[in-house]
PDB file of C-alpha atoms in Angstrom:
ATOM      1  CA  MET A 199    -142.333  28.299  19.827  1.00  0.00           C
ATOM      2  CA  LYS A 200    -145.810  27.612  17.979  1.00  0.00           C
ATOM      3  CA  LYS A 201    -147.568  29.630  20.288  1.00  0.00           C
ATOM      4  CA  LEU A 202    -145.955  33.003  19.060  1.00  0.00           C
ATOM      5  CA  TYR A 203    -145.952  31.844  15.307  1.00  0.00           C
ATOM      6  CA  THR A 204    -150.174  32.044  15.860  1.00  0.00           C
ATOM      7  CA  LEU A 205    -149.666  35.494  18.320  1.00  0.00           C
ATOM      8  CA  LEU A 206    -147.688  36.928  15.425  1.00  0.00           C
ATOM      9  CA  ALA A 207    -149.930  35.443  12.193  1.00  0.00           C
ATOM     10  CA  THR A 208    -153.089  36.434  13.556  1.00  0.00           C
ATOM     11  CA  CYS A 209    -151.093  40.091  13.859  1.00  0.00           C
ATOM     12  CA  LEU A 210    -150.567  40.376  10.334  1.00  0.00           C
ATOM     13  CA  LEU A 211    -154.065  38.704   9.845  1.00  0.00           C
ATOM     14  CA  LEU A 212    -155.852  41.695  12.022  1.00  0.00           C
ATOM     15  CA  PHE A 213    -153.924  44.050  10.467  1.00  0.00           C
ATOM     16  CA  PHE A 214    -154.658  43.493   6.922  1.00  0.00           C
ATOM     17  CA  PHE A 215    -158.095  42.621   6.997  1.00  0.00           C
ATOM     18  CA  THR A 216    -159.353  45.432   9.667  1.00  0.00           C
ATOM     19  CA  PRO A 217    -160.918  48.003   8.030  1.00  0.00           C
ATOM     20  CA  PHE A 218    -159.352  51.427   8.708  1.00  0.00           C
ATOM     21  CA  ASN A 219    -161.626  54.910   8.491  1.00  0.00           C
ATOM     22  CA  SER A 220    -158.927  56.965   6.913  1.00  0.00           C
ATOM     23  CA  ILE A 221    -159.153  54.512   3.481  1.00  0.00           C
ATOM     24  CA  ASP A 222    -163.426  55.319   4.154  1.00  0.00           C
ATOM     25  CA  ALA A 223    -163.267  58.385   4.612  1.00  0.00           C
ATOM     26  CA  GLY A 224    -160.816  59.065   1.036  1.00  0.00           C
ATOM     27  CA  VAL A 225    -163.629  57.295  -1.387  1.00  0.00           C
ATOM     28  CA  GLY A 226    -166.568  58.919   0.485  1.00  0.00           C
ATOM     29  CA  HIS A 227    -163.955  62.366  -0.997  1.00  0.00           C
ATOM     30  CA  SER A 228    -163.831  60.345  -4.119  1.00  0.00           C
ATOM     31  CA  ARG A 229    -167.491  60.094  -4.814  1.00  0.00           C
ATOM     32  CA  SER A 230    -168.110  63.683  -3.182  1.00  0.00           C
ATOM     33  CA  GLY A 231    -165.885  65.585  -6.117  1.00  0.00           C
ATOM     34  CA  SER A 232    -167.572  63.371  -9.149  1.00  0.00           C
ATOM     35  CA  SER A 233    -170.729  65.328  -8.259  1.00  0.00           C
ATOM     36  CA  SER A 234    -169.811  68.347  -7.673  1.00  0.00           C
ATOM     37  CA  ARG A 235    -167.962  67.727 -11.149  1.00  0.00           C
ATOM     38  CA  SER A 236    -171.229  66.841 -12.412  1.00  0.00           C
ATOM     39  CA  SER A 237    -173.217  69.794 -11.049  1.00  0.00           C
ATOM     40  CA  SER A 238    -170.536  72.175 -12.324  1.00  0.00           C
ATOM     41  CA  ARG A 239    -170.890  71.455 -15.776  1.00  0.00           C
ATOM     42  CA  SER A 240    -174.792  71.982 -15.389  1.00  0.00           C
ATOM     43  CA  SER A 241    -173.756  75.752 -13.991  1.00  0.00           C
ATOM     44  CA  SER A 242    -171.369  77.010 -16.672  1.00  0.00           C
ATOM     45  CA  ARG A 243    -174.259  77.035 -18.989  1.00  0.00           C
ATOM     46  CA  SER A 244    -175.533  80.218 -17.948  1.00  0.00           C
ATOM     47  CA  SER A 245    -172.469  82.525 -18.170  1.00  0.00           C
ATOM     48  CA  SER A 246    -169.416  81.803 -19.535  1.00  0.00           C
ATOM     49  CA  SER A 247    -167.713  84.725 -17.903  1.00  0.00           C
ATOM     50  CA  ARG A 248    -169.265  83.528 -14.723  1.00  0.00           C
ATOM     51  CA  SER A 249    -168.728  79.871 -15.780  1.00  0.00           C
ATOM     52  CA  SER A 250    -165.329  80.530 -16.464  1.00  0.00           C
ATOM     53  CA  SER A 251    -164.506  81.989 -12.905  1.00  0.00           C
ATOM     54  CA  TYR A 252    -166.809  79.564 -11.128  1.00  0.00           C
ATOM     55  CA  LYS A 253    -165.257  76.337 -12.922  1.00  0.00           C
ATOM     56  CA  SER A 254    -161.370  77.639 -12.075  1.00  0.00           C
ATOM     57  CA  SER A 255    -162.068  78.532  -8.796  1.00  0.00           C
ATOM     58  CA  TYR A 256    -164.240  74.733  -8.286  1.00  0.00           C
ATOM     59  CA  ARG A 257    -161.535  73.190 -10.371  1.00  0.00           C
ATOM     60  CA  SER A 258    -159.575  74.040  -7.412  1.00  0.00           C
ATOM     61  CA  GLY A 259    -160.966  73.662  -4.656  1.00  0.00           C
ATOM     62  CA  SER A 260    -161.961  70.353  -5.426  1.00  0.00           C
ATOM     63  CA  SER A 261    -158.439  69.978  -7.379  1.00  0.00           C
ATOM     64  CA  SER A 262    -157.566  70.703  -3.470  1.00  0.00           C
ATOM     65  CA  SER A 263    -160.329  68.438  -1.820  1.00  0.00           C
ATOM     66  CA  SER A 264    -159.180  65.687  -4.047  1.00  0.00           C
ATOM     67  CA  SER A 265    -156.001  65.839  -3.711  1.00  0.00           C
ATOM     68  CA  GLY A 266    -156.180  66.247   0.158  1.00  0.00           C
ATOM     69  CA  GLY A 267    -158.508  62.531   0.707  1.00  0.00           C
ATOM     70  CA  SER A 268    -156.188  61.383  -2.704  1.00  0.00           C
ATOM     71  CA  LEU A 269    -153.221  61.962   0.313  1.00  0.00           C
ATOM     72  CA  GLY A 270    -154.652  61.307   2.808  1.00  0.00           C
ATOM     73  CA  THR A 271    -155.726  57.788   1.590  1.00  0.00           C
ATOM     74  CA  GLY A 272    -151.986  56.953   0.472  1.00  0.00           C
ATOM     75  CA  MET A 273    -150.419  58.429   3.731  1.00  0.00           C
ATOM     76  CA  ASN A 274    -152.572  55.687   5.375  1.00  0.00           C
ATOM     77  CA  MET A 275    -151.965  52.853   2.689  1.00  0.00           C
ATOM     78  CA  LEU A 276    -148.335  53.850   3.200  1.00  0.00           C
ATOM     79  CA  ILE A 277    -147.770  53.132   6.762  1.00  0.00           C
ATOM     80  CA  MET A 278    -150.351  49.992   6.478  1.00  0.00           C
ATOM     81  CA  PHE A 279    -148.168  48.204   4.206  1.00  0.00           C
ATOM     82  CA  GLY A 280    -144.572  49.655   5.868  1.00  0.00           C
ATOM     83  CA  VAL A 281    -145.644  49.372   9.242  1.00  0.00           C
ATOM     84  CA  GLY A 282    -147.232  44.965   7.875  1.00  0.00           C
ATOM     85  CA  GLY A 283    -144.151  44.669   6.261  1.00  0.00           C
ATOM     86  CA  PHE A 284    -142.001  45.519   8.615  1.00  0.00           C
ATOM     87  CA  LEU A 285    -143.933  42.656  11.248  1.00  0.00           C
ATOM     88  CA  LEU A 286    -143.764  40.671   8.112  1.00  0.00           C
ATOM     89  CA  TYR A 287    -139.410  41.515   7.832  1.00  0.00           C
ATOM     90  CA  MET A 288    -138.670  40.832  11.500  1.00  0.00           C
ATOM     91  CA  PHE A 289    -141.359  37.310  11.338  1.00  0.00           C
ATOM     92  CA  ILE A 290    -139.031  36.101   8.202  1.00  0.00           C
ATOM     93  CA  LYS A 291    -136.403  37.250  10.168  1.00  0.00           C
ATOM     94  CA  TYR A 292    -137.140  35.661  13.316  1.00  0.00           C
ATOM     95  CA  LEU A 293    -137.965  31.598  11.687  1.00  0.00           C
ATOM     96  CA  SER A 294    -134.592  32.449  10.211  1.00  0.00           C
ATOM     97  CA  ASP A 295    -132.376  33.063  13.487  1.00  0.00           C
ATOM     98  CA  GLN A 296    -134.017  30.129  15.078  1.00  0.00           C
ATOM     99  CA  ASN A 297    -133.724  27.763  12.699  1.00  0.00           C
ATOM    100  CA  SER A 298    -129.655  28.514  11.773  1.00  0.00           C
ATOM    101  CA  SER A 299    -128.799  28.477  15.773  1.00  0.00           C
ATOM    102  CA  SER A 300    -130.781  25.368  15.518  1.00  0.00           C
ATOM    103  CA  GLY A 301    -128.250  23.952  13.622  1.00  0.00           C
ATOM    104  CA  LYS A 302    -125.547  25.168  14.892  1.00  0.00           C
ATOM    105  CA  SER A 303    -122.744  22.898  16.262  1.00  0.00           C
ATOM    106  CA  TYR A 304    -120.493  23.750  19.206  1.00  0.00           C
ATOM    107  CA  GLY A 305    -116.446  22.973  19.415  1.00  0.00           C
ATOM    108  CA  SER A 306    -113.793  23.816  17.441  1.00  0.00           C
ATOM    109  CA  SER A 307    -114.428  21.113  14.402  1.00  0.00           C
ATOM    110  CA  THR A 308    -117.486  22.804  13.161  1.00  0.00           C
ATOM    111  CA  GLY A 309    -117.500  22.256   9.790  1.00  0.00           C
ATOM    112  CA  TYR A 310    -116.196  18.599  10.458  1.00  0.00           C
ATOM    113  CA  ASN A 311    -119.778  16.261   9.171  1.00  0.00           C
ATOM    114  CA  PRO A 312    -118.519  12.557  10.854  1.00  0.00           C
ATOM    115  CA  PRO A 313    -118.280   9.666   8.630  1.00  0.00           C
ATOM    116  CA  SER A 314    -121.293   8.061   9.049  1.00  0.00           C
ATOM    117  CA  HIS A 315    -120.901   3.570   9.539  1.00  0.00           C
ATOM    118  CA  ARG A 316    -123.675   0.969   8.422  1.00  0.00           C
ATOM    119  CA  ARG A 317    -124.053  -1.431  11.272  1.00  0.00           C
ATOM    120  CA  VAL A 318    -121.959  -3.770  11.146  1.00  0.00           C
ATOM    121  CA  GLU A 319    -123.529  -7.186  12.840  1.00  0.00           C
ATOM    122  CA  HIS A 320    -122.573 -11.107  13.013  1.00  0.00           C
ATOM    123  CA  ASN A 321    -124.987 -13.643  10.266  1.00  0.00           C
ATOM    124  CA  THR A 322    -127.803 -14.471  13.032  1.00  0.00           C
ATOM    125  CA  LEU A 323    -128.381 -18.076  10.633  1.00  0.00           C
ATOM    126  CA  ALA A 324    -124.732 -18.581  10.338  1.00  0.00           C
ATOM    127  CA  VAL A 325    -124.195 -18.238  13.944  1.00  0.00           C
ATOM    128  CA  ASN A 326    -127.048 -20.534  14.987  1.00  0.00           C
ATOM    129  CA  ARG A 327    -125.992 -23.035  12.125  1.00  0.00           C
ATOM    130  CA  VAL A 328    -122.996 -23.484  14.532  1.00  0.00           C
ATOM    131  CA  LYS A 329    -124.136 -23.688  17.944  1.00  0.00           C
ATOM    132  CA  TYR A 330    -126.557 -26.328  16.797  1.00  0.00           C
ATOM    133  CA  GLY A 331    -123.454 -28.407  16.832  1.00  0.00           C
ATOM    134  CA  ASP A 332    -121.940 -26.391  19.197  1.00  0.00           C
ATOM    135  CA  PRO A 333    -123.707 -25.264  21.889  1.00  0.00           C
ATOM    136  CA  ASN A 334    -120.386 -23.821  23.876  1.00  0.00           C
ATOM    137  CA  PHE A 335    -119.987 -21.695  20.795  1.00  0.00           C
ATOM    138  CA  ASP A 336    -119.910 -17.715  21.300  1.00  0.00           C
ATOM    139  CA  ALA A 337    -119.587 -15.710  18.691  1.00  0.00           C
ATOM    140  CA  ASP A 338    -118.345 -12.893  20.745  1.00  0.00           C
ATOM    141  CA  ALA A 339    -115.637 -14.475  22.835  1.00  0.00           C
ATOM    142  CA  PHE A 340    -115.319 -15.823  18.946  1.00  0.00           C
ATOM    143  CA  ALA A 341    -114.347 -12.644  17.482  1.00  0.00           C
ATOM    144  CA  SER A 342    -112.504 -11.439  20.475  1.00  0.00           C
ATOM    145  CA  TRP A 343    -109.629 -14.323  19.694  1.00  0.00           C
ATOM    146  CA  VAL A 344    -110.536 -13.585  15.852  1.00  0.00           C
ATOM    147  CA  LYS A 345    -108.646 -10.295  16.551  1.00  0.00           C
ATOM    148  CA  GLU A 346    -106.069 -10.896  19.040  1.00  0.00           C
ATOM    149  CA  VAL A 347    -104.851 -13.455  16.006  1.00  0.00           C
ATOM    150  CA  TYR A 348    -105.115 -11.007  13.183  1.00  0.00           C
ATOM    151  CA  ILE A 349    -102.811  -8.506  15.837  1.00  0.00           C
ATOM    152  CA  GLN A 350    -100.118 -11.894  16.454  1.00  0.00           C
ATOM    153  CA  LEU A 351    -100.172 -12.537  12.321  1.00  0.00           C
ATOM    154  CA  GLN A 352     -99.259  -8.550  11.611  1.00  0.00           C
ATOM    155  CA  ALA A 353     -96.313  -8.584  15.116  1.00  0.00           C
ATOM    156  CA  ALA A 354     -94.932 -11.772  14.298  1.00  0.00           C
ATOM    157  CA  TRP A 355     -94.462 -10.787  10.039  1.00  0.00           C
ATOM    158  CA  THR A 356     -92.966  -7.814  11.665  1.00  0.00           C
ATOM    159  CA  LYS A 357     -90.723  -9.766  13.834  1.00  0.00           C
ATOM    160  CA  LYS A 358     -89.807 -12.355  10.837  1.00  0.00           C
ATOM    161  CA  ASP A 359     -90.655 -14.880  13.218  1.00  0.00           C
ATOM    162  CA  TRP A 360     -93.521 -17.105  11.891  1.00  0.00           C
ATOM    163  CA  ASN A 361     -93.112 -19.640  14.659  1.00  0.00           C
ATOM    164  CA  LEU A 362     -95.033 -17.097  16.712  1.00  0.00           C
ATOM    165  CA  VAL A 363     -98.532 -18.005  14.554  1.00  0.00           C
ATOM    166  CA  ARG A 364     -97.644 -21.828  14.248  1.00  0.00           C
ATOM    167  CA  SER A 365    -100.711 -23.215  15.852  1.00  0.00           C
ATOM    168  CA  LEU A 366    -102.602 -20.321  14.394  1.00  0.00           C
ATOM    169  CA  GLU A 367    -102.573 -21.200  10.744  1.00  0.00           C
ATOM    170  CA  SER A 368    -103.687 -24.746   8.797  1.00  0.00           C
ATOM    171  CA  THR A 369    -100.740 -26.367   6.997  1.00  0.00           C
ATOM    172  CA  SER A 370    -101.259 -24.594   3.974  1.00  0.00           C
ATOM    173  CA  LEU A 371    -101.478 -20.846   4.965  1.00  0.00           C
ATOM    174  CA  TYR A 372     -98.288 -21.783   7.284  1.00  0.00           C
ATOM    175  CA  SER A 373     -96.632 -22.605   4.105  1.00  0.00           C
ATOM    176  CA  GLN A 374     -97.188 -19.751   1.739  1.00  0.00           C
ATOM    177  CA  HIS A 375     -96.714 -17.077   4.355  1.00  0.00           C
ATOM    178  CA  SER A 376     -93.621 -18.789   5.862  1.00  0.00           C
ATOM    179  CA  THR A 377     -92.623 -18.673   2.870  1.00  0.00           C
ATOM    180  CA  GLN A 378     -93.809 -15.006   1.338  1.00  0.00           C
ATOM    181  CA  LEU A 379     -91.338 -14.249   4.928  1.00  0.00           C
ATOM    182  CA  GLU A 380     -88.288 -15.956   3.876  1.00  0.00           C
ATOM    183  CA  ASP A 381     -87.953 -13.472   1.099  1.00  0.00           C
ATOM    184  CA  HIS A 382     -87.925 -10.555   3.101  1.00  0.00           C
ATOM    185  CA  ILE A 383     -84.923 -12.250   5.214  1.00  0.00           C
ATOM    186  CA  ARG A 384     -83.026 -13.188   2.440  1.00  0.00           C
ATOM    187  CA  ALA A 385     -83.401  -9.915   0.722  1.00  0.00           C
ATOM    188  CA  LYS A 386     -82.540  -8.199   4.138  1.00  0.00           C
ATOM    189  CA  THR A 387     -85.813  -6.435   4.189  1.00  0.00           C
ATOM    190  CA  THR A 388     -88.353  -5.399   7.219  1.00  0.00           C
ATOM    191  CA  ASN A 389     -92.266  -5.190   6.480  1.00  0.00           C
ATOM    192  CA  VAL A 390     -93.236  -3.251   9.071  1.00  0.00           C
ATOM    193  CA  LEU A 391     -96.866  -3.704  10.348  1.00  0.00           C
ATOM    194  CA  GLU A 392     -97.398  -0.958  13.292  1.00  0.00           C
ATOM    195  CA  LYS A 393     -99.810   1.210  14.822  1.00  0.00           C
ATOM    196  CA  VAL A 394    -103.032  -2.046  13.914  1.00  0.00           C
ATOM    197  CA  TYR A 395    -106.157  -1.173  14.469  1.00  0.00           C
ATOM    198  CA  VAL A 396    -108.965  -3.753  14.530  1.00  0.00           C
ATOM    199  CA  GLU A 397    -112.343  -1.755  13.926  1.00  0.00           C
ATOM    200  CA  ASN A 398    -114.913  -4.307  13.124  1.00  0.00           C
ATOM    201  CA  ILE A 399    -115.424  -8.319  13.008  1.00  0.00           C
ATOM    202  CA  ARG A 400    -118.573 -10.415  11.498  1.00  0.00           C
ATOM    203  CA  ILE A 401    -119.187 -13.525  11.294  1.00  0.00           C
ATOM    204  CA  LYS A 402    -120.707 -14.140   7.854  1.00  0.00           C
ATOM    205  CA  ASP A 403    -121.071 -17.427   6.795  1.00  0.00           C
ATOM    206  CA  PHE A 404    -121.026 -21.068   8.250  1.00  0.00           C
ATOM    207  CA  TYR A 405    -120.127 -24.273   6.005  1.00  0.00           C
ATOM    208  CA  GLU A 406    -120.866 -27.685   6.907  1.00  0.00           C
ATOM    209  CA  ASN A 407    -118.241 -30.419   5.731  1.00  0.00           C
ATOM    210  CA  PRO A 408    -119.256 -33.412   6.994  1.00  0.00           C
ATOM    211  CA  ASP A 409    -116.666 -35.451   4.712  1.00  0.00           C
ATOM    212  CA  GLY A 410    -113.894 -33.215   6.441  1.00  0.00           C
ATOM    213  CA  ASN A 411    -113.784 -29.398   8.064  1.00  0.00           C
ATOM    214  CA  ASP A 412    -115.727 -26.828   8.626  1.00  0.00           C
ATOM    215  CA  THR A 413    -115.610 -23.222   7.560  1.00  0.00           C
ATOM    216  CA  LEU A 414    -116.603 -20.300   9.037  1.00  0.00           C
ATOM    217  CA  VAL A 415    -116.074 -17.052   7.581  1.00  0.00           C
ATOM    218  CA  VAL A 416    -115.161 -13.532   8.810  1.00  0.00           C
ATOM    219  CA  ILE A 417    -114.287 -10.295   8.068  1.00  0.00           C
ATOM    220  CA  LEU A 418    -112.352  -7.998   9.249  1.00  0.00           C
ATOM    221  CA  SER A 419    -111.579  -4.294   9.179  1.00  0.00           C
ATOM    222  CA  SER A 420    -108.429  -2.793  10.295  1.00  0.00           C
ATOM    223  CA  THR A 421    -106.344   0.376   9.870  1.00  0.00           C
ATOM    224  CA  LEU A 422    -102.239  -0.306   9.894  1.00  0.00           C
ATOM    225  CA  ARG A 423     -99.055   1.000   8.723  1.00  0.00           C
ATOM    226  CA  ASP A 424     -97.609  -0.758   6.007  1.00  0.00           C
ATOM    227  CA  TYR A 425     -94.129   0.121   4.942  1.00  0.00           C
ATOM    228  CA  VAL A 426     -90.738  -1.768   4.557  1.00  0.00           C
ATOM    229  CA  ILE A 427     -87.699  -0.976   5.927  1.00  0.00           C
ATOM    230  CA  ASP A 428     -83.824  -1.522   4.857  1.00  0.00           C
ATOM    231  CA  ASP A 429     -82.305  -3.435   7.609  1.00  0.00           C
ATOM    232  CA  GLU A 430     -78.348  -2.482   7.455  1.00  0.00           C
ATOM    233  CA  THR A 431     -79.708   1.355   6.446  1.00  0.00           C
ATOM    234  CA  ARG A 432     -83.220   1.556   8.246  1.00  0.00           C
ATOM    235  CA  LYS A 433     -84.172   3.656   5.590  1.00  0.00           C
ATOM    236  CA  VAL A 434     -87.846   3.374   4.203  1.00  0.00           C
ATOM    237  CA  ILE A 435     -87.599   1.651   0.257  1.00  0.00           C
ATOM    238  CA  GLU A 436     -91.633   0.921   0.075  1.00  0.00           C
ATOM    239  CA  GLY A 437     -94.241   2.824   1.688  1.00  0.00           C
ATOM    240  CA  ASP A 438     -95.464   5.360   3.840  1.00  0.00           C
ATOM    241  CA  PRO A 439     -94.699   5.325   7.354  1.00  0.00           C
ATOM    242  CA  LYS A 440     -96.720   8.310   8.684  1.00  0.00           C
ATOM    243  CA  GLN A 441     -99.784   6.456   5.840  1.00  0.00           C
ATOM    244  CA  ASP A 442    -102.574   5.428   7.721  1.00  0.00           C
ATOM    245  CA  LEU A 443    -104.737   2.076   5.707  1.00  0.00           C
ATOM    246  CA  PHE A 444    -107.642   0.742   5.525  1.00  0.00           C
ATOM    247  CA  THR A 445    -108.423  -2.716   4.222  1.00  0.00           C
ATOM    248  CA  VAL A 446    -111.235  -5.293   5.165  1.00  0.00           C
ATOM    249  CA  TYR A 447    -109.938  -8.827   4.619  1.00  0.00           C
ATOM    250  CA  GLN A 448    -111.976 -11.985   4.776  1.00  0.00           C
ATOM    251  CA  MET A 449    -110.290 -14.963   7.097  1.00  0.00           C
ATOM    252  CA  ASN A 450    -111.608 -18.222   6.481  1.00  0.00           C
ATOM    253  CA  PHE A 451    -111.626 -20.420   9.929  1.00  0.00           C
ATOM    254  CA  ILE A 452    -111.841 -24.494  10.235  1.00  0.00           C
ATOM    255  CA  ARG A 453    -111.708 -27.335  12.179  1.00  0.00           C
ATOM    256  CA  LYS A 454    -112.713 -30.483  12.525  1.00  0.00           C
ATOM    257  CA  HIS A 455    -116.296 -31.630  11.545  1.00  0.00           C
ATOM    258  CA  GLY A 456    -118.082 -32.532  14.536  1.00  0.00           C
ATOM    259  CA  SER A 457    -115.421 -30.468  16.566  1.00  0.00           C
ATOM    260  CA  GLN A 458    -116.784 -28.741  20.620  1.00  0.00           C
ATOM    261  CA  THR A 459    -115.574 -25.435  22.094  1.00  0.00           C
ATOM    262  CA  GLU A 460    -113.039 -25.762  24.247  1.00  0.00           C
ATOM    263  CA  ASN A 461    -112.516 -24.142  26.972  1.00  0.00           C
ATOM    264  CA  ASN A 462    -108.956 -22.883  27.436  1.00  0.00           C
ATOM    265  CA  VAL A 463    -107.644 -23.632  24.666  1.00  0.00           C
ATOM    266  CA  GLN A 464    -107.928 -20.767  22.186  1.00  0.00           C
ATOM    267  CA  ASP A 465    -105.774 -18.682  25.432  1.00  0.00           C
ATOM    268  CA  GLU A 466    -102.532 -21.437  25.359  1.00  0.00           C
ATOM    269  CA  ALA A 467     -99.211 -19.842  24.354  1.00  0.00           C
ATOM    270  CA  VAL A 468     -97.565 -20.403  21.009  1.00  0.00           C
ATOM    271  CA  SER A 469     -93.427 -22.050  21.661  1.00  0.00           C
ATOM    272  CA  ASP A 470     -91.005 -21.370  18.718  1.00  0.00           C
ATOM    273  CA  HIS A 471     -89.653 -24.919  20.807  1.00  0.00           C
ATOM    274  CA  CYS A 472     -90.818 -27.860  20.323  1.00  0.00           C
ATOM    275  CA  PRO A 473     -93.363 -28.746  23.188  1.00  0.00           C
ATOM    276  CA  ASN A 474     -92.437 -32.855  23.117  1.00  0.00           C
ATOM    277  CA  CYS A 475     -88.239 -32.415  23.027  1.00  0.00           C
ATOM    278  CA  GLY A 476     -87.926 -29.302  23.419  1.00  0.00           C
ATOM    279  CA  ALA A 477     -86.044 -28.258  20.323  1.00  0.00           C
ATOM    280  CA  PRO A 478     -86.175 -24.890  18.582  1.00  0.00           C
ATOM    281  CA  LEU A 479     -87.958 -24.552  15.890  1.00  0.00           C
ATOM    282  CA  LYS A 480     -86.879 -23.533  12.190  1.00  0.00           C
ATOM    283  CA  ILE A 481     -89.130 -21.152  10.691  1.00  0.00           C
ATOM    284  CA  SER A 482     -89.726 -23.478   7.603  1.00  0.00           C
ATOM    285  CA  ALA A 483     -90.707 -26.634  10.135  1.00  0.00           C
ATOM    286  CA  ILE A 484     -94.746 -26.471   9.446  1.00  0.00           C
ATOM    287  CA  SER A 485     -96.497 -29.187  11.183  1.00  0.00           C
ATOM    288  CA  GLN A 486     -93.761 -31.508  12.480  1.00  0.00           C
ATOM    289  CA  CYS A 487     -90.768 -31.091  14.580  1.00  0.00           C
ATOM    290  CA  GLU A 488     -87.507 -31.632  12.233  1.00  0.00           C
ATOM    291  CA  TYR A 489     -85.788 -33.966  15.446  1.00  0.00           C
ATOM    292  CA  CYS A 490     -88.364 -36.014  16.563  1.00  0.00           C
ATOM    293  CA  GLY A 491     -91.188 -35.550  14.444  1.00  0.00           C
ATOM    294  CA  ALA A 492     -93.717 -34.810  16.584  1.00  0.00           C
ATOM    295  CA  GLU A 493     -96.717 -32.717  16.035  1.00  0.00           C
ATOM    296  CA  LEU A 494     -97.401 -29.565  16.079  1.00  0.00           C
ATOM    297  CA  THR A 495    -100.577 -27.619  15.469  1.00  0.00           C
ATOM    298  CA  ARG A 496    -103.307 -27.512  17.736  1.00  0.00           C
ATOM    299  CA  SER A 497    -105.959 -30.375  17.951  1.00  0.00           C
ATOM    300  CA  PRO A 498    -108.171 -30.616  15.645  1.00  0.00           C
ATOM    301  CA  ASN A 499    -110.965 -28.965  17.723  1.00  0.00           C
ATOM    302  CA  GLN A 500    -109.891 -25.696  17.409  1.00  0.00           C
ATOM    303  CA  TRP A 501    -110.213 -23.711  14.910  1.00  0.00           C
ATOM    304  CA  VAL A 502    -106.874 -22.438  12.869  1.00  0.00           C
ATOM    305  CA  LEU A 503    -106.710 -19.483   9.776  1.00  0.00           C
ATOM    306  CA  ASP A 504    -106.965 -21.215   6.379  1.00  0.00           C
ATOM    307  CA  THR A 505    -106.904 -18.400   3.761  1.00  0.00           C
ATOM    308  CA  TYR A 506    -106.290 -14.689   4.386  1.00  0.00           C
ATOM    309  CA  GLU A 507    -107.442 -12.299   1.683  1.00  0.00           C
ATOM    310  CA  VAL A 508    -107.723  -8.782   1.180  1.00  0.00           C
ATOM    311  CA  VAL A 509    -111.753  -8.136  -0.073  1.00  0.00           C
ATOM    312  CA  ASP A 510    -114.499  -4.982  -1.061  1.00  0.00           C
ATOM    313  CA  GLU A 511    -116.018  -3.119   2.169  1.00  0.00           C
ATOM    314  CA  ASP A 512    -119.316  -3.815   1.080  1.00  0.00           C
ATOM    315  CA  GLU A 513    -118.228  -7.763   2.503  1.00  0.00           C
ATOM    316  CA  LEU A 514    -118.584  -6.121   6.091  1.00  0.00           C
ATOM    317  CA  TYR A 515    -122.705  -5.245   5.630  1.00  0.00           C
ATOM    318  CA  ASN A 516    -123.914  -7.909   3.109  1.00  0.00           C
TER     319      ASN A 516
END
């Protein structure tokens, strides 16, 4: 491509700056005509009648000679600029075609420009602080577990069975969510959360508390459909079942300070029956079985979700 540009540019330069014989001849004829007109004026002094006829004949000849030279010069100039202009036009057109062809996109959605997303990364310093006290901690494995927790929360909310996520939340958050879910149960409505898709998960920060629980801050973004239906009529009374909603959450997980990552603990099944006596658990039960008083929470070494709130999208990158 560069060779072609160089060749065309060289041809144009040679065309405009190479001397043409026809142009030099035109200039020479102009000088001849000037000297002839000078001699005609001197010869006109001898005889008025003769000079009149001479002048007439000379002017005629001079006009013919000058116009012939000028015509040749004009034609050469026109040809030169015409050819040069044509070459220049073809050169510019070629460059334009090359630029437009390089920018073409092939496919059915030629006018679509996908949005550019900033890169989402874990906070390396926060991860290193966790690993300093817990060498078994794996950031990617933890992020995968957070994704499963989030999906289970949406499913349990739609089923109106918060027992399914009892051991995934702290006592305070479980109490808050179960109370909100009871409102839907009494109103005979269902808040449907479906087509859940987790886009990004980022470990944002880590806070140590030697006197209590450490906190691991996670930012999660997802799309889902969120609407409310009447349990009896099954009609939508709030929201749009065809609209995908993008939301970013900050999820704070806590566990006892000094805890170590336990193998396979995060994969344990969540039961809606007491692990001690087998009695069915009510949704209002938070941390103890009302029949035998057994603790219903997981091991203190396991992370549990403590706070859960919507935040700005910039939190994914800051």
